[in-house]
mmCIF file of C-alpha atoms in Angstrom:
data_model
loop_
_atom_site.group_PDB
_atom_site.id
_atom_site.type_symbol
_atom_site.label_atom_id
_atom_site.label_comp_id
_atom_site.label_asym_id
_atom_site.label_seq_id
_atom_site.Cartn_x
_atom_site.Cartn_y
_atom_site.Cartn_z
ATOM 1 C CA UNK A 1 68.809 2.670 -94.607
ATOM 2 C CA UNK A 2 68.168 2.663 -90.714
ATOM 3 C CA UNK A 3 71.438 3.194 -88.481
ATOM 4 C CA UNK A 4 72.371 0.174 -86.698
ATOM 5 C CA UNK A 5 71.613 0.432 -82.563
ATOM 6 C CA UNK A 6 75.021 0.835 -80.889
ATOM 7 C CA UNK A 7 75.774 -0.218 -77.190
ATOM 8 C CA UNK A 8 78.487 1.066 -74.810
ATOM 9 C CA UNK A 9 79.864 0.077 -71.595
ATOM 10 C CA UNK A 10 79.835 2.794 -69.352
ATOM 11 C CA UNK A 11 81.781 2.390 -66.543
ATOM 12 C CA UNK A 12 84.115 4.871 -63.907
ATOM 13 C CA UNK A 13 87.202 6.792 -65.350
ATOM 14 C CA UNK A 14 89.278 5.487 -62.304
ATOM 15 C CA UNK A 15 92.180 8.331 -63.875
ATOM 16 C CA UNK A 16 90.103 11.378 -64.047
ATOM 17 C CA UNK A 17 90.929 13.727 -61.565
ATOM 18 C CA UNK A 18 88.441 13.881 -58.273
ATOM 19 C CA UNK A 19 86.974 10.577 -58.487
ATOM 20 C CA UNK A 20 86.512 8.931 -55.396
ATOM 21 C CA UNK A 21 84.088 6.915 -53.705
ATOM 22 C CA UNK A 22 81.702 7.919 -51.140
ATOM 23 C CA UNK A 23 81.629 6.517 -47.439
ATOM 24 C CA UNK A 24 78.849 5.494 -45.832
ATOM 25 C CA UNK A 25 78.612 6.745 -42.316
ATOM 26 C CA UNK A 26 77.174 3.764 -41.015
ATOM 27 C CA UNK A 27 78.227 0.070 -40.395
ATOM 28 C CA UNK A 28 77.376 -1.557 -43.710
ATOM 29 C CA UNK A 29 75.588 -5.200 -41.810
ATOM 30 C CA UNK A 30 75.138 -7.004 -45.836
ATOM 31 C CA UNK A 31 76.735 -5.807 -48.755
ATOM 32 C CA UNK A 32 74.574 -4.353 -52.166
ATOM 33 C CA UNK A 33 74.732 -6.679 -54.601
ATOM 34 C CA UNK A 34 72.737 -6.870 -57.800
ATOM 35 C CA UNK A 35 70.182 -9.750 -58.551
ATOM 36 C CA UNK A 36 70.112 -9.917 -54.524
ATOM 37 C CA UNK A 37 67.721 -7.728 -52.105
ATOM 38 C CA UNK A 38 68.867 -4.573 -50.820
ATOM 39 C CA UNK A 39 69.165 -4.607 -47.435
ATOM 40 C CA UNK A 40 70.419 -1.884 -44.533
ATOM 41 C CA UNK A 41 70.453 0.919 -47.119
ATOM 42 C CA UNK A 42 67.823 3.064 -46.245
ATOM 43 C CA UNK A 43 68.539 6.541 -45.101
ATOM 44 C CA UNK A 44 72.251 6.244 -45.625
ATOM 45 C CA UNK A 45 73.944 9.212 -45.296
ATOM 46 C CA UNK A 46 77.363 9.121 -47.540
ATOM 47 C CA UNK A 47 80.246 10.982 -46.803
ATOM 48 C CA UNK A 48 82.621 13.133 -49.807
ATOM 49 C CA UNK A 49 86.293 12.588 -48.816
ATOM 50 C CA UNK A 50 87.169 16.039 -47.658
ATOM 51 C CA UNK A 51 90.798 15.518 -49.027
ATOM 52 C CA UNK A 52 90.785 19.121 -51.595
ATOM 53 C CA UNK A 53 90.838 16.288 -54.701
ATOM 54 C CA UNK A 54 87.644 14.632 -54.353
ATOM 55 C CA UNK A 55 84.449 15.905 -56.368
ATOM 56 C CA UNK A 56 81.295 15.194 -56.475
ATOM 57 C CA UNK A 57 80.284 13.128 -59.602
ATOM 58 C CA UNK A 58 77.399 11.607 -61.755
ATOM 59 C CA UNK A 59 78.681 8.230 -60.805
ATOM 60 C CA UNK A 60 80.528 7.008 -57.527
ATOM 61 C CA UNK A 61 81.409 3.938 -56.120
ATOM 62 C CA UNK A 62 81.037 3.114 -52.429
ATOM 63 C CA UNK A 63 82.510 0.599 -50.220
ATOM 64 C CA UNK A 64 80.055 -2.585 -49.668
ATOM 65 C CA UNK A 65 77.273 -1.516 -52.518
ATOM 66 C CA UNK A 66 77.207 -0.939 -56.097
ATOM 67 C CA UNK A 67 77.304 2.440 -58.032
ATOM 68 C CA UNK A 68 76.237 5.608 -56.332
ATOM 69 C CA UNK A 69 74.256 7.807 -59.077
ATOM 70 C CA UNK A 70 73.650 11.933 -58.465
ATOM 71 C CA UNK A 71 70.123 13.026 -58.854
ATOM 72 C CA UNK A 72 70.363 14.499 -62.235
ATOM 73 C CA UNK A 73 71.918 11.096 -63.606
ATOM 74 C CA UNK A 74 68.949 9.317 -62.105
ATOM 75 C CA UNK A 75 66.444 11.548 -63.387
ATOM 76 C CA UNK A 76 68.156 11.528 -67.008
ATOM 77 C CA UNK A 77 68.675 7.617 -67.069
ATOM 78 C CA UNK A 78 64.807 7.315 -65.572
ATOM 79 C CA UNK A 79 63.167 8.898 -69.021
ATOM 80 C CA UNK A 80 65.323 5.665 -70.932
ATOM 81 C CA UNK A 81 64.011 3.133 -68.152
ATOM 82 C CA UNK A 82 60.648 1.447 -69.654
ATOM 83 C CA UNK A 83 57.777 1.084 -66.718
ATOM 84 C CA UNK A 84 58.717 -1.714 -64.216
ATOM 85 C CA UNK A 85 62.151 -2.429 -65.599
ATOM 86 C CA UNK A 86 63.584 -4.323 -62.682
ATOM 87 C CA UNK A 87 66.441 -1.676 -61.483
ATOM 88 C CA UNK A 88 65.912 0.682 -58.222
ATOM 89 C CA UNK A 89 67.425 3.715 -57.526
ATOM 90 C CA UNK A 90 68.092 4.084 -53.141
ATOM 91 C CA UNK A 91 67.608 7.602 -51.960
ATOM 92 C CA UNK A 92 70.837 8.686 -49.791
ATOM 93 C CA UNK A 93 72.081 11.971 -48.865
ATOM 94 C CA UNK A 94 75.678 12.773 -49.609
ATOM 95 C CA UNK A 95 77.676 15.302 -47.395
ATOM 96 C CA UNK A 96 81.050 17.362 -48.024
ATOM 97 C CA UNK A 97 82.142 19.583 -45.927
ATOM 98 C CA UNK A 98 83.096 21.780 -48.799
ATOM 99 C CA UNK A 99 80.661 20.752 -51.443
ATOM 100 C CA UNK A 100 77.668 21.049 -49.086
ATOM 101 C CA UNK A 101 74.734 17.901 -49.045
ATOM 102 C CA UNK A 102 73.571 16.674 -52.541
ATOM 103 C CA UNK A 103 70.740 13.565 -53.170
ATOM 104 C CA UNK A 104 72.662 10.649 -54.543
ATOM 105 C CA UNK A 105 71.158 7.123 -55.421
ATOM 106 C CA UNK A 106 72.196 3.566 -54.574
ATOM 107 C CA UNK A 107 71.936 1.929 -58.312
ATOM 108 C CA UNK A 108 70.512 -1.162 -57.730
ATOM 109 C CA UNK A 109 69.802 -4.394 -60.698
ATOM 110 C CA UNK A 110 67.106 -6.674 -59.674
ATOM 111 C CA UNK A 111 68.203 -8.850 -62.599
ATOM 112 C CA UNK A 112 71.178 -8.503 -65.452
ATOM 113 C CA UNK A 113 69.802 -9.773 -68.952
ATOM 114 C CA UNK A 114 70.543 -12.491 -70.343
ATOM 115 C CA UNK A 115 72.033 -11.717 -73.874
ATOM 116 C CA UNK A 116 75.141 -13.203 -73.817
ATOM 117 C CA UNK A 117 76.072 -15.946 -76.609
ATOM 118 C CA UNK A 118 78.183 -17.895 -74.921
ATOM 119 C CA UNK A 119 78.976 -20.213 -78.247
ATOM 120 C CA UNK A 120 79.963 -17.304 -79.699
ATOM 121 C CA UNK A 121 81.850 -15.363 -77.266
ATOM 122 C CA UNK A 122 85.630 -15.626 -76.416
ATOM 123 C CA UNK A 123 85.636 -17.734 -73.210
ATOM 124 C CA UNK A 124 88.098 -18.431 -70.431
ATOM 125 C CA UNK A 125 86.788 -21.592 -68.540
ATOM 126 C CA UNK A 126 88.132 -22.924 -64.897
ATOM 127 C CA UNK A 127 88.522 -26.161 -64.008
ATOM 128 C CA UNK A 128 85.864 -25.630 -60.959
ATOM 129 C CA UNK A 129 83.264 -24.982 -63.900
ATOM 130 C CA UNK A 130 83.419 -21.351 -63.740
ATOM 131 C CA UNK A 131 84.128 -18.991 -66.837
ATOM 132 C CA UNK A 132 84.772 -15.688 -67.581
ATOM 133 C CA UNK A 133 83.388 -14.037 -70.877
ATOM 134 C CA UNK A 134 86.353 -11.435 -72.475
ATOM 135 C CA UNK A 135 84.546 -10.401 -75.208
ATOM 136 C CA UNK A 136 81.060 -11.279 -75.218
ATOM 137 C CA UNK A 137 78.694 -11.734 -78.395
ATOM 138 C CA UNK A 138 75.321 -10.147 -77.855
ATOM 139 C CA UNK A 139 71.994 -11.458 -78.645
ATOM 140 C CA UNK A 140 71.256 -8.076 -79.655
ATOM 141 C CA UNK A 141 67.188 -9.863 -80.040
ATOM 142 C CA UNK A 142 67.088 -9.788 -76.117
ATOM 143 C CA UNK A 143 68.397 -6.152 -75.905
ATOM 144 C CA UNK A 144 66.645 -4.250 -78.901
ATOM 145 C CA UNK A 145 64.224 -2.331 -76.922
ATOM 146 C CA UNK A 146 66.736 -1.321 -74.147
ATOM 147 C CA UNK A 147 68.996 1.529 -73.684
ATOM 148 C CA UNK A 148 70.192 1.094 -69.585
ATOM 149 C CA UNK A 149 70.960 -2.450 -68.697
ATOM 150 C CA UNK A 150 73.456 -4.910 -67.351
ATOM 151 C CA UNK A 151 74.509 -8.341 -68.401
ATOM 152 C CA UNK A 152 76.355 -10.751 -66.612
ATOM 153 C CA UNK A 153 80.494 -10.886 -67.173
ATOM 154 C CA UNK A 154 80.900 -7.169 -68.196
ATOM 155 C CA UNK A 155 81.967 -4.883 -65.772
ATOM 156 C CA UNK A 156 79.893 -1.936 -65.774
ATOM 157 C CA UNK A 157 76.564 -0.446 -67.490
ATOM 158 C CA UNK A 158 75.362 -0.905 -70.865
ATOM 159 C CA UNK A 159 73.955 1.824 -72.314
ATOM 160 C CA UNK A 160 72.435 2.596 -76.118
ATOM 161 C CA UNK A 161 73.908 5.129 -77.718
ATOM 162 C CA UNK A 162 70.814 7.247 -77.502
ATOM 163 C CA UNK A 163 71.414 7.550 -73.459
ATOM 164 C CA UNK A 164 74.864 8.359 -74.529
ATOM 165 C CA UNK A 165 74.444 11.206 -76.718
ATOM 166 C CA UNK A 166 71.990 12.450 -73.726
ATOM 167 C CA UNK A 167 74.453 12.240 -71.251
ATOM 168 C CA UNK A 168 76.904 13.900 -73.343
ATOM 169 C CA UNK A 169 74.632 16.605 -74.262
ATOM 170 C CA UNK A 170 73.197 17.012 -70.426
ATOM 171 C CA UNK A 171 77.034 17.473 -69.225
ATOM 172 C CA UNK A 172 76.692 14.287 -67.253
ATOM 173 C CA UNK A 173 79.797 12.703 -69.078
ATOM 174 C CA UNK A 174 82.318 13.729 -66.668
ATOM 175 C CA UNK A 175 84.552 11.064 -65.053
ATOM 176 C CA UNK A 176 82.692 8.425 -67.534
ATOM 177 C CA UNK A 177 84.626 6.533 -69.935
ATOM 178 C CA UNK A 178 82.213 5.170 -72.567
ATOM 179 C CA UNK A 179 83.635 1.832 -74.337
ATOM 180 C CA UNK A 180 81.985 -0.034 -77.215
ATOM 181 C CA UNK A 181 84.886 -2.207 -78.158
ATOM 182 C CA UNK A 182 84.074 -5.089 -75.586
ATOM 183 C CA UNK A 183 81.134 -5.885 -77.343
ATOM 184 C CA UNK A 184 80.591 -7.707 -80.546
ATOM 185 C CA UNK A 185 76.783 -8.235 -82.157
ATOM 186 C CA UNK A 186 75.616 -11.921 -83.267
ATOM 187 C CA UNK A 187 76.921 -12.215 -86.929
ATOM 188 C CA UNK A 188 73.924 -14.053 -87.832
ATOM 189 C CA UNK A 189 71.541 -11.234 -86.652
ATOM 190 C CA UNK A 190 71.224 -9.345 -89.859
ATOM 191 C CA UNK A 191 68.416 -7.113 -89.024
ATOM 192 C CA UNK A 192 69.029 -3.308 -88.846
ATOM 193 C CA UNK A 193 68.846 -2.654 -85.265
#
């Protein structure tokens, strides 16, 4: 009997010692947003706090933009990426005056999938018509083939647990917290994964 795909939110350990975000050293004109264009991020040069705590990570955040990957990350996640998967990865340099210059990467979504069950999934709606999804049912049809994604109304990445075992095994788990508990597979989708 086949092993059922798992998922996992991977996402910042905002408690682990030395995490910090980097700083951009330049007047951010339109902030990073996934789904959205990227614009004003080329040759950014980001800045390590040089407070004796902060470290340089796989994963950083940075004021204005979404998640700041190192270049091992990038080039770890990119063998899980199929061809043309709509996510970009922003050269910038980052600089410390005790850590020296590393290559970092501006992770950038062109598009979150659209897997959510709504019907399914525990809902909070607003009276303007918005909604937020607290634990979300996957159409785990939609996501199969994937193993580095994002969907809409869960904060962070979702990755399969074949990225995570890689990450793990590559050392690139520091500062990560990986959390599978937030999601919860369509009942009705009895097919092994």
């Amino acid at each position: 009997m086949a092993r059922k795909k798992r998922f996992y939110i991977l996402a910042q350990n905002c408690y682990f010692k030395g995490v910090c975000c980097l700083f951009p050293t330049k007047e951010i004109t339109k902030f990073m947003r996934d789904r959205q264009e990227a614009e004003g991020f080329e040759n950014m040069t980001l800045t390590l706090p040089n407070d004796g705590k902060s470290i340089y990570l796989p994963i950083h955040g940075c004021p204005g933009a979404c998640n700041v990957v190192s270049k091992e990350f990038k080039e770890l996640v990119e063998q899980f990426i199929p061809e043309g998967y709509p996510v970009e990865f922003i050269p910038a340099k980052a600089v410390s005056e005790v850590y020296g210059e590393r290559q970092y990467y501006f992770l950038h979504f062109l598009k979150y999938e659209d897997a959510i069950i709504l019907e399914k999934s525990k809902v909070i709606y607003f009276d303007d018509g918005s909604y937020t999804v607290t634990v979300p049912v996957i159409d785990v049809s939609k996501v199969r083939n994937l193993h580095f994604f994002k969907v809409d109304a869960v904060c962070g990445l979702t990755i399969s647990g074949e990225l995570r075992l890689a990450l793990i095994k590559n050392g690139l788990k520091t500062s990560l917290m990986l959390n599978d508990k937030r999601f919860t597979f369509d009942p009705e989708e009895e097919e092994e994964l």
